[in-house]
């Protein structure tokens, strides 16, 4: 910013606050926490460019979705987010892995759908990240597919509380799986790309890789789950079959012994 022309498109903190809808106080708080780069200073006045505005928009979007500021900072730090393109990259990744259209439901609708009257179940859904409370007994379904699956389990006679137990356990395992894929992408795709200076012509390849990894990860998860369930069924039912065979053998042996009268001899006894 060596001359007046360099100021084109840049804003003071007050102008940025008006344009973004974020208070001056919060902008300064984001700077102090390392979420927003410091402004360019000229004649004791700080100026914020398009990169600051894009970063601020992303922070707002993530916070609106319930993402904590510490998590937002980790996202930005991980990608070395200092440009508009990296901000767009993070938003694109989130859209690829969260393609569902969210739905708005009332507490009464949830109670009817899951045949439940306990209001604590909705709070549990919020805590698990399945619902987001909007106020006045209204909620946003973060993952309609998961909520629909829970409803189907309820239709099978499984209480919603038990379904949530299962989903909660699956989420814990899913977090570990997600970390594996994110680490794989960062180590094998992003870091080499970043080390090369993020060439402009390579951005399409990075986005394509993310999309392909999303599809592959889904296929791998389904295949792995089917294999694991098959093996678990074999082990579980095999154990029950062995137990039943042993029990039946014991019962048959007891019946045979009971059927003999004192002094009776079997054909083998008579021949001895």
mmCIF file of C-alpha atoms in Angstrom, residues 21-207:
data_model
loop_
_atom_site.group_PDB
_atom_site.id
_atom_site.type_symbol
_atom_site.label_atom_id
_atom_site.label_comp_id
_atom_site.label_asym_id
_atom_site.label_seq_id
_atom_site.Cartn_x
_atom_site.Cartn_y
_atom_site.Cartn_z
ATOM 1 C CA UNK A 21 -22.440 -6.856 10.277
ATOM 2 C CA UNK A 22 -19.733 -7.763 12.797
ATOM 3 C CA UNK A 23 -19.092 -5.297 15.588
ATOM 4 C CA UNK A 24 -15.778 -3.454 15.863
ATOM 5 C CA UNK A 25 -15.312 -5.078 19.237
ATOM 6 C CA UNK A 26 -15.648 -8.585 17.778
ATOM 7 C CA UNK A 27 -13.330 -7.787 14.868
ATOM 8 C CA UNK A 28 -10.661 -6.747 17.338
ATOM 9 C CA UNK A 29 -11.361 -9.839 19.431
ATOM 10 C CA UNK A 30 -10.861 -12.057 16.362
ATOM 11 C CA UNK A 31 -7.554 -10.311 15.701
ATOM 12 C CA UNK A 32 -6.362 -10.840 19.265
ATOM 13 C CA UNK A 33 -7.192 -14.566 19.031
ATOM 14 C CA UNK A 34 -5.331 -14.943 15.745
ATOM 15 C CA UNK A 35 -8.467 -15.564 13.688
ATOM 16 C CA UNK A 36 -8.078 -12.409 11.621
ATOM 17 C CA UNK A 37 -4.748 -11.065 10.315
ATOM 18 C CA UNK A 38 -3.761 -7.577 11.449
ATOM 19 C CA UNK A 39 -4.664 -4.692 9.135
ATOM 20 C CA UNK A 40 -2.287 -2.781 6.903
ATOM 21 C CA UNK A 41 -1.446 0.443 8.739
ATOM 22 C CA UNK A 42 -1.057 3.760 6.942
ATOM 23 C CA UNK A 43 -0.828 7.099 8.715
ATOM 24 C CA UNK A 44 -1.881 5.409 11.950
ATOM 25 C CA UNK A 45 -5.057 4.056 10.347
ATOM 26 C CA UNK A 46 -5.626 0.350 9.857
ATOM 27 C CA UNK A 47 -7.047 -0.859 6.535
ATOM 28 C CA UNK A 48 -8.698 -4.217 5.845
ATOM 29 C CA UNK A 49 -8.692 -5.830 2.406
ATOM 30 C CA UNK A 50 -10.843 -8.397 0.578
ATOM 31 C CA UNK A 51 -8.991 -11.232 2.321
ATOM 32 C CA UNK A 52 -10.046 -9.904 5.710
ATOM 33 C CA UNK A 53 -13.665 -9.597 4.560
ATOM 34 C CA UNK A 54 -13.674 -13.169 3.202
ATOM 35 C CA UNK A 55 -12.125 -14.520 6.385
ATOM 36 C CA UNK A 56 -14.661 -12.628 8.487
ATOM 37 C CA UNK A 57 -17.532 -14.028 6.403
ATOM 38 C CA UNK A 58 -16.257 -17.577 6.934
ATOM 39 C CA UNK A 59 -15.961 -17.050 10.684
ATOM 40 C CA UNK A 60 -19.569 -15.829 10.761
ATOM 41 C CA UNK A 61 -20.788 -18.800 8.714
ATOM 42 C CA UNK A 62 -19.023 -21.329 10.924
ATOM 43 C CA UNK A 63 -20.240 -19.685 14.111
ATOM 44 C CA UNK A 64 -23.801 -19.681 12.774
ATOM 45 C CA UNK A 65 -23.444 -23.446 12.371
ATOM 46 C CA UNK A 66 -22.365 -23.794 15.991
ATOM 47 C CA UNK A 67 -18.632 -24.229 15.348
ATOM 48 C CA UNK A 68 -16.563 -22.939 18.266
ATOM 49 C CA UNK A 69 -13.941 -20.260 17.677
ATOM 50 C CA UNK A 70 -11.143 -22.582 18.800
ATOM 51 C CA UNK A 71 -12.176 -25.041 16.072
ATOM 52 C CA UNK A 72 -12.379 -22.239 13.496
ATOM 53 C CA UNK A 73 -8.828 -21.225 14.381
ATOM 54 C CA UNK A 74 -7.600 -24.815 13.972
ATOM 55 C CA UNK A 75 -9.196 -24.968 10.519
ATOM 56 C CA UNK A 76 -7.492 -21.761 9.456
ATOM 57 C CA UNK A 77 -4.161 -22.656 11.049
ATOM 58 C CA UNK A 78 -4.133 -26.113 9.463
ATOM 59 C CA UNK A 79 -4.446 -24.699 5.962
ATOM 60 C CA UNK A 80 -2.255 -21.713 6.620
ATOM 61 C CA UNK A 81 -5.273 -19.632 5.738
ATOM 62 C CA UNK A 82 -4.002 -16.223 4.735
ATOM 63 C CA UNK A 83 -5.702 -15.716 1.377
ATOM 64 C CA UNK A 84 -9.237 -15.487 0.034
ATOM 65 C CA UNK A 85 -8.636 -18.682 -1.913
ATOM 66 C CA UNK A 86 -7.869 -20.679 1.234
ATOM 67 C CA UNK A 87 -11.036 -19.331 2.850
ATOM 68 C CA UNK A 88 -12.975 -20.470 -0.216
ATOM 69 C CA UNK A 89 -11.169 -23.812 -0.017
ATOM 70 C CA UNK A 90 -12.364 -24.432 3.544
ATOM 71 C CA UNK A 91 -15.933 -23.494 2.620
ATOM 72 C CA UNK A 92 -15.841 -25.814 -0.414
ATOM 73 C CA UNK A 93 -14.571 -28.730 1.666
ATOM 74 C CA UNK A 94 -17.362 -28.252 4.186
ATOM 75 C CA UNK A 95 -19.968 -28.105 1.411
ATOM 76 C CA UNK A 96 -18.642 -31.304 -0.173
ATOM 77 C CA UNK A 97 -18.873 -33.215 3.074
ATOM 78 C CA UNK A 98 -22.143 -31.687 4.237
ATOM 79 C CA UNK A 99 -24.375 -31.704 1.142
ATOM 80 C CA UNK A 100 -27.691 -32.291 2.920
ATOM 81 C CA UNK A 101 -30.453 -29.715 2.808
ATOM 82 C CA UNK A 102 -31.297 -29.028 6.415
ATOM 83 C CA UNK A 103 -34.892 -29.093 7.604
ATOM 84 C CA UNK A 104 -36.785 -27.070 10.178
ATOM 85 C CA UNK A 105 -38.981 -29.033 12.602
ATOM 86 C CA UNK A 106 -40.956 -28.265 15.728
ATOM 87 C CA UNK A 107 -40.727 -30.067 19.045
ATOM 88 C CA UNK A 108 -44.262 -31.399 18.490
ATOM 89 C CA UNK A 109 -43.258 -32.862 15.115
ATOM 90 C CA UNK A 110 -40.219 -34.545 16.654
ATOM 91 C CA UNK A 111 -42.347 -36.013 19.442
ATOM 92 C CA UNK A 112 -44.836 -37.407 16.934
ATOM 93 C CA UNK A 113 -42.184 -38.767 14.582
ATOM 94 C CA UNK A 114 -40.262 -40.595 17.309
ATOM 95 C CA UNK A 115 -43.220 -41.472 19.509
ATOM 96 C CA UNK A 116 -41.524 -39.728 22.430
ATOM 97 C CA UNK A 117 -42.774 -37.197 24.958
ATOM 98 C CA UNK A 118 -39.540 -36.605 26.878
ATOM 99 C CA UNK A 119 -38.356 -33.044 26.023
ATOM 100 C CA UNK A 120 -34.892 -34.074 27.182
ATOM 101 C CA UNK A 121 -34.451 -36.103 23.990
ATOM 102 C CA UNK A 122 -34.437 -32.918 21.890
ATOM 103 C CA UNK A 123 -31.788 -31.438 24.171
ATOM 104 C CA UNK A 124 -29.771 -34.594 23.758
ATOM 105 C CA UNK A 125 -30.083 -34.263 19.973
ATOM 106 C CA UNK A 126 -28.709 -30.713 20.251
ATOM 107 C CA UNK A 127 -25.806 -31.878 22.413
ATOM 108 C CA UNK A 128 -24.971 -34.631 19.903
ATOM 109 C CA UNK A 129 -24.941 -32.161 17.019
ATOM 110 C CA UNK A 130 -28.000 -33.659 15.315
ATOM 111 C CA UNK A 131 -30.237 -30.664 16.019
ATOM 112 C CA UNK A 132 -29.713 -26.935 16.395
ATOM 113 C CA UNK A 133 -32.132 -25.032 18.598
ATOM 114 C CA UNK A 134 -33.722 -22.023 16.910
ATOM 115 C CA UNK A 135 -36.033 -20.957 19.728
ATOM 116 C CA UNK A 136 -39.758 -21.259 20.393
ATOM 117 C CA UNK A 137 -39.636 -25.082 20.352
ATOM 118 C CA UNK A 138 -38.219 -25.051 16.818
ATOM 119 C CA UNK A 139 -35.127 -26.940 15.674
ATOM 120 C CA UNK A 140 -32.956 -27.337 12.578
ATOM 121 C CA UNK A 141 -32.036 -30.887 11.617
ATOM 122 C CA UNK A 142 -28.298 -30.879 10.918
ATOM 123 C CA UNK A 143 -28.420 -34.321 9.270
ATOM 124 C CA UNK A 144 -31.908 -35.216 8.011
ATOM 125 C CA UNK A 145 -30.566 -38.608 6.842
ATOM 126 C CA UNK A 146 -29.510 -39.579 10.355
ATOM 127 C CA UNK A 147 -32.780 -38.313 11.767
ATOM 128 C CA UNK A 148 -34.718 -40.275 9.136
ATOM 129 C CA UNK A 149 -32.768 -43.434 9.986
ATOM 130 C CA UNK A 150 -33.621 -42.968 13.664
ATOM 131 C CA UNK A 151 -37.291 -42.634 12.721
ATOM 132 C CA UNK A 152 -37.134 -45.908 10.788
ATOM 133 C CA UNK A 153 -35.636 -47.651 13.811
ATOM 134 C CA UNK A 154 -38.493 -46.266 15.887
ATOM 135 C CA UNK A 155 -40.886 -47.813 13.361
ATOM 136 C CA UNK A 156 -39.229 -51.167 14.039
ATOM 137 C CA UNK A 157 -40.133 -50.868 17.702
ATOM 138 C CA UNK A 158 -36.729 -49.586 18.895
ATOM 139 C CA UNK A 159 -37.075 -46.656 21.336
ATOM 140 C CA UNK A 160 -35.563 -43.378 20.139
ATOM 141 C CA UNK A 161 -33.399 -43.214 23.272
ATOM 142 C CA UNK A 162 -31.790 -46.520 22.275
ATOM 143 C CA UNK A 163 -31.312 -45.313 18.698
ATOM 144 C CA UNK A 164 -29.552 -42.206 19.998
ATOM 145 C CA UNK A 165 -27.276 -44.435 22.079
ATOM 146 C CA UNK A 166 -26.207 -46.209 18.897
ATOM 147 C CA UNK A 167 -25.771 -42.979 16.918
ATOM 148 C CA UNK A 168 -23.701 -41.504 19.736
ATOM 149 C CA UNK A 169 -21.326 -44.476 19.659
ATOM 150 C CA UNK A 170 -21.124 -44.387 15.873
ATOM 151 C CA UNK A 171 -20.271 -40.676 15.946
ATOM 152 C CA UNK A 172 -17.315 -41.374 18.220
ATOM 153 C CA UNK A 173 -15.979 -43.975 15.806
ATOM 154 C CA UNK A 174 -16.745 -41.707 12.829
ATOM 155 C CA UNK A 175 -14.663 -38.909 14.352
ATOM 156 C CA UNK A 176 -11.653 -41.227 14.445
ATOM 157 C CA UNK A 177 -12.246 -42.298 10.836
ATOM 158 C CA UNK A 178 -12.653 -38.678 9.735
ATOM 159 C CA UNK A 179 -9.321 -37.801 11.348
ATOM 160 C CA UNK A 180 -7.634 -40.575 9.350
ATOM 161 C CA UNK A 181 -8.941 -39.182 6.063
ATOM 162 C CA UNK A 182 -8.193 -35.557 6.921
ATOM 163 C CA UNK A 183 -4.642 -36.455 7.981
ATOM 164 C CA UNK A 184 -4.231 -38.447 4.772
ATOM 165 C CA UNK A 185 -5.371 -35.497 2.661
ATOM 166 C CA UNK A 186 -3.235 -32.968 4.534
ATOM 167 C CA UNK A 187 -0.102 -35.094 4.437
ATOM 168 C CA UNK A 188 -0.297 -36.404 0.884
ATOM 169 C CA UNK A 189 -2.180 -33.706 -1.022
ATOM 170 C CA UNK A 190 -2.336 -30.363 0.765
ATOM 171 C CA UNK A 191 1.168 -30.083 2.238
ATOM 172 C CA UNK A 192 3.004 -30.801 -1.056
ATOM 173 C CA UNK A 193 0.650 -28.374 -2.804
ATOM 174 C CA UNK A 194 1.249 -25.752 -0.112
ATOM 175 C CA UNK A 195 5.024 -26.297 -0.248
ATOM 176 C CA UNK A 196 4.942 -25.524 -3.993
ATOM 177 C CA UNK A 197 3.314 -22.173 -3.260
ATOM 178 C CA UNK A 198 -0.230 -23.283 -4.114
ATOM 179 C CA UNK A 199 0.085 -22.885 -7.903
ATOM 180 C CA UNK A 200 -3.030 -21.336 -9.381
ATOM 181 C CA UNK A 201 -3.298 -24.011 -12.085
ATOM 182 C CA UNK A 202 -3.304 -26.823 -9.478
ATOM 183 C CA UNK A 203 -6.349 -25.674 -7.494
ATOM 184 C CA UNK A 204 -8.809 -27.620 -9.733
ATOM 185 C CA UNK A 205 -6.793 -30.787 -9.098
ATOM 186 C CA UNK A 206 -6.982 -30.230 -5.337
ATOM 187 C CA UNK A 207 -10.755 -29.770 -5.458
#
